[in-house]
Short mmCIF file of C-alpha atoms in Angstrom, two decimals:
data_model
loop_
_atom_site.label_atom_id
_atom_site.label_comp_id
_atom_site.label_asym_id
_atom_site.label_seq_id
_atom_site.Cartn_x
_atom_site.Cartn_y
_atom_site.Cartn_z
CA ASP A 81 -0.14 -0.09 0.07
CA GLY A 82 1.11 3.79 -0.79
CA GLY A 83 1.89 5.78 2.15
CA ILE A 84 4.45 7.78 4.14
CA THR A 85 6.75 6.11 6.81
CA GLN A 86 8.26 7.67 9.46
CA SER A 87 10.86 6.52 11.95
CA PRO A 88 11.30 6.02 14.86
CA LYS A 89 8.23 6.47 16.65
CA TYR A 90 9.68 7.49 19.50
CA LEU A 91 13.16 9.31 20.04
CA PHE A 92 15.08 10.56 22.43
CA ARG A 93 17.71 13.32 22.45
CA LYS A 94 20.60 14.27 24.93
CA GLU A 95 21.69 18.12 25.27
CA GLY A 96 23.93 19.28 22.57
CA GLN A 97 22.95 16.24 20.38
CA ASN A 98 21.98 16.43 16.58
CA VAL A 99 19.20 13.94 15.82
CA THR A 100 17.67 12.79 12.43
CA LEU A 101 13.86 11.92 11.75
CA SER A 102 13.46 9.63 8.87
CA CYS A 103 10.72 10.39 6.46
CA GLU A 104 10.19 8.22 3.10
CA GLN A 105 7.35 8.14 1.04
CA ASN A 106 6.32 5.66 -2.04
CA LEU A 107 3.25 7.87 -3.11
CA ASN A 108 5.40 9.50 -6.26
CA HIS A 109 4.52 12.51 -4.84
CA ASP A 110 6.23 15.50 -5.81
CA ALA A 111 6.02 17.57 -2.70
CA MET A 112 7.40 17.05 1.06
CA TYR A 113 6.59 18.61 4.57
CA TRP A 114 7.67 18.77 7.86
CA TYR A 115 5.38 20.07 10.50
CA ARG A 116 5.69 20.49 14.27
CA GLN A 117 3.13 20.05 16.64
CA ASP A 118 2.62 20.78 20.25
CA PRO A 119 -0.14 20.62 22.96
CA GLY A 120 -2.34 23.54 22.47
CA GLN A 121 -1.28 24.82 19.13
CA GLY A 122 -1.73 24.18 15.78
CA LEU A 123 0.72 22.60 13.27
CA ARG A 124 3.64 24.92 12.45
CA LEU A 125 5.53 24.15 8.99
CA ILE A 126 9.17 23.59 9.36
CA TYR A 127 10.40 23.00 5.80
CA TYR A 128 9.47 22.25 2.67
CA SER A 129 10.56 20.68 -0.81
CA GLN A 130 8.84 20.72 -4.08
CA ILE A 131 11.71 19.06 -5.93
CA VAL A 132 14.85 16.44 -5.40
CA ASN A 133 17.45 18.97 -4.17
CA ASP A 134 15.47 21.98 -3.53
CA PHE A 135 13.99 22.78 -0.31
CA GLN A 136 12.50 26.30 1.26
CA LYS A 137 12.22 27.51 5.26
CA GLY A 138 8.99 27.20 6.80
CA ASP A 139 7.73 29.69 9.51
CA ILE A 140 9.90 27.77 12.33
CA ALA A 141 12.90 26.61 10.74
CA GLU A 142 15.42 27.90 13.04
CA GLY A 143 17.45 25.04 14.64
CA TYR A 144 16.46 22.47 12.03
CA SER A 145 17.76 21.14 8.46
CA VAL A 146 16.85 19.12 6.14
CA SER A 147 17.84 17.63 2.77
CA ARG A 148 16.29 15.93 -0.43
CA GLU A 149 18.38 13.72 -2.22
CA LYS A 150 15.91 11.64 -3.14
CA LYS A 151 11.85 11.84 -4.13
CA GLU A 152 10.99 9.28 -2.07
CA SER A 153 13.04 10.57 1.09
CA PHE A 154 13.01 14.02 3.27
CA PRO A 155 15.16 13.52 6.53
CA LEU A 156 14.95 16.22 9.37
CA THR A 157 17.81 16.75 11.13
CA VAL A 158 17.00 18.54 14.90
CA THR A 159 20.24 20.32 15.98
CA SER A 160 21.62 21.58 18.96
CA ALA A 161 20.49 24.94 18.05
CA GLN A 162 16.98 23.97 18.45
CA LYS A 163 16.10 25.14 22.17
CA ASN A 164 12.95 23.59 22.74
CA PRO A 165 12.64 20.20 20.45
CA THR A 166 10.23 18.28 22.53
CA ALA A 167 7.76 17.80 20.53
CA PHE A 168 5.32 15.36 17.89
CA TYR A 169 6.73 15.68 14.37
CA LEU A 170 4.72 15.06 11.06
CA CYS A 171 5.95 14.42 7.75
CA ALA A 172 3.33 14.96 4.70
CA SER A 173 3.54 14.43 1.09
CA SER A 174 1.48 16.22 -1.84
CA MET A 175 1.36 15.74 -5.17
CA ASP A 176 -0.43 18.56 -5.70
CA GLY A 177 -3.00 20.82 -4.41
CA LEU A 178 -5.70 18.94 -6.07
CA TYR A 179 -5.40 15.84 -4.32
CA GLY A 180 -4.34 17.41 -0.57
CA TYR A 181 -1.97 16.18 1.63
CA THR A 182 -1.18 12.56 3.00
CA PHE A 183 0.54 12.43 6.47
CA GLY A 184 2.78 10.06 8.30
CA SER A 185 2.23 8.58 12.19
CA GLY A 186 4.48 10.97 13.57
CA THR A 187 7.78 10.57 15.68
CA ARG A 188 7.49 12.40 19.07
CA LEU A 189 10.91 13.43 20.10
CA THR A 190 11.77 13.92 23.65
CA VAL A 191 14.80 15.85 25.38
CA VAL A 192 16.54 13.74 28.41
CA LYS B 79 -0.95 36.11 7.53
CA GLN B 80 -3.87 33.64 6.79
CA GLU B 81 -5.65 32.27 10.51
CA VAL B 82 -7.49 29.59 11.27
CA THR B 83 -9.82 29.15 13.98
CA GLN B 84 -11.92 26.45 14.81
CA ILE B 85 -14.45 26.78 17.46
CA PRO B 86 -15.71 25.02 19.93
CA ALA B 87 -12.08 24.17 20.98
CA ALA B 88 -13.69 20.85 22.99
CA LEU B 89 -17.07 19.06 22.56
CA SER B 90 -18.93 16.36 24.58
CA VAL B 91 -22.01 14.91 23.18
CA PRO B 92 -23.76 11.78 23.69
CA GLU B 93 -23.82 8.93 20.79
CA GLY B 94 -26.42 9.34 18.10
CA GLU B 95 -26.28 13.05 17.88
CA ASN B 96 -25.48 14.96 14.95
CA LEU B 97 -23.05 17.83 15.48
CA VAL B 98 -21.42 20.57 13.60
CA LEU B 99 -17.80 21.93 13.85
CA ASN B 100 -16.87 25.17 12.70
CA CYS B 101 -13.45 26.38 10.69
CA SER B 102 -13.24 30.08 9.95
CA PHE B 103 -10.15 31.80 8.11
CA THR B 104 -9.13 34.87 7.76
CA ASP B 105 -7.84 34.89 3.89
CA SER B 106 -10.43 33.94 1.46
CA ALA B 107 -8.12 33.65 -1.20
CA ILE B 108 -7.67 29.55 -0.57
CA TYR B 109 -7.01 26.96 -3.13
CA ASN B 110 -8.62 24.31 -0.66
CA LEU B 111 -9.52 23.39 2.59
CA GLN B 112 -9.10 19.96 4.04
CA TRP B 113 -10.51 18.37 7.41
CA PHE B 114 -8.68 15.93 8.85
CA ARG B 115 -9.06 13.37 12.05
CA GLN B 116 -5.95 12.93 14.52
CA ASP B 117 -6.68 9.97 17.29
CA PRO B 118 -3.99 10.68 20.24
CA GLY B 119 -0.52 10.32 19.65
CA LYS B 120 -1.00 9.42 15.71
CA GLY B 121 -0.91 11.53 12.18
CA LEU B 122 -3.61 13.06 10.54
CA THR B 123 -5.96 10.95 8.56
CA SER B 124 -7.56 13.22 5.64
CA LEU B 125 -11.52 12.86 5.98
CA LEU B 126 -12.50 15.37 3.18
CA LEU B 127 -11.19 18.03 0.80
CA ILE B 128 -12.81 20.74 -0.85
CA GLN B 129 -11.37 22.66 -3.55
CA SER B 130 -12.26 26.13 -3.83
CA SER B 131 -14.57 26.51 -6.54
CA GLN B 132 -16.75 23.49 -4.73
CA ARG B 133 -19.37 24.49 -1.97
CA GLU B 134 -19.31 20.95 -0.14
CA GLN B 135 -18.23 17.62 -0.02
CA THR B 136 -19.92 14.28 1.45
CA SER B 137 -18.31 10.91 2.81
CA GLY B 138 -20.46 8.44 4.46
CA ARG B 139 -21.57 10.22 7.67
CA LEU B 140 -19.32 13.16 7.23
CA ASN B 141 -20.33 16.16 5.48
CA ALA B 142 -18.22 19.48 5.01
CA SER B 143 -19.06 22.92 3.76
CA LEU B 144 -16.96 25.80 2.09
CA ASP B 145 -18.20 29.34 1.89
CA LYS B 146 -15.12 30.80 0.59
CA SER B 147 -16.38 34.39 0.52
CA SER B 148 -17.33 34.33 4.19
CA GLY B 149 -14.10 32.44 5.02
CA ARG B 150 -16.00 29.82 6.71
CA SER B 151 -16.46 26.06 6.47
CA THR B 152 -18.31 23.18 8.52
CA LEU B 153 -17.87 19.75 9.20
CA TYR B 154 -21.26 17.86 9.60
CA ILE B 155 -21.25 14.76 11.16
CA ALA B 156 -24.39 12.73 11.26
CA ALA B 157 -25.51 9.79 13.87
CA SER B 158 -22.06 10.53 15.94
CA GLN B 159 -20.65 7.18 17.36
CA PRO B 160 -18.01 6.69 20.21
CA GLY B 161 -15.73 5.65 17.30
CA ASP B 162 -15.94 9.57 16.17
CA SER B 163 -13.94 10.57 19.47
CA ALA B 164 -10.66 12.49 17.81
CA THR B 165 -9.51 15.37 16.95
CA TYR B 166 -10.77 17.32 13.96
CA LEU B 167 -8.39 19.56 12.38
CA CYS B 168 -8.83 22.24 9.64
CA ALA B 169 -6.73 23.44 7.00
CA VAL B 170 -6.17 25.34 4.39
CA ARG B 171 -4.02 25.88 1.40
CA LYS B 172 -3.19 29.45 0.13
CA SER B 173 -4.43 30.03 -3.61
CA GLY B 174 -1.68 30.79 -6.45
CA GLY B 175 0.13 27.40 -6.55
CA GLY B 176 3.20 26.86 -5.10
CA ALA B 177 3.85 24.03 -2.23
CA ASP B 178 4.18 26.34 0.56
CA GLY B 179 2.25 24.11 2.91
CA LEU B 180 -1.40 24.16 4.68
CA THR B 181 -2.46 26.28 7.58
CA PHE B 182 -4.38 24.48 10.51
CA GLY B 183 -6.28 25.49 13.18
CA LYS B 184 -6.05 23.88 16.59
CA GLY B 185 -8.45 21.92 16.41
CA THR B 186 -11.75 20.30 17.78
CA HIS B 187 -11.78 17.71 20.78
CA LEU B 188 -14.26 15.51 19.97
CA ILE B 189 -15.83 13.45 22.93
CA ILE B 190 -19.03 10.95 22.00
CA GLN B 191 -20.31 9.23 25.46
CA PRO B 192 -21.59 5.91 24.95
#
């Protein structure tokens, strides 16, 4: 079945560490997105990519980095510069606006 | 900047009732509007997608309407069931093409009492 796979489901980060969240899709979608979800807040856009080797900052890109070397993959690195990384991270993809967005099952990141 | 508001923030009703969830947005220049369902600790499941040229979409017991000129959408759930308990999120995509993501509301947390 086509879909988006995020891994790991749970991730723990020590202070000062960089961690990478995986997002893979087999939907042949061109665009991919990373959102952050915090309790009591809506989803906020971190980064997005329309095509391979191109990506754009969203509303809260500081402390995060991404790459898009393959159409299927859009990993997100949470760097030590992100001061409050504990959150639920959601990856999404879309063919174009006509078909809407498909989301993965999320990764919960906790700082320990 | 687009802002999306969902009212009410939380709702608890007995099983079997029909109910309406509301979503409003400040910029009517949207490409489409999408309703999602989110269960605790899970990702988002798409329920209905309404293009800007459409007035409503239906899927089973769900019906979503869109009034772009007034910046409003409603999600109607008929004959509610305990399994409908979840958080419902509304999201809009701005017009003009591009792929710069959706703007989300904070959601309505729905509880259906058995």
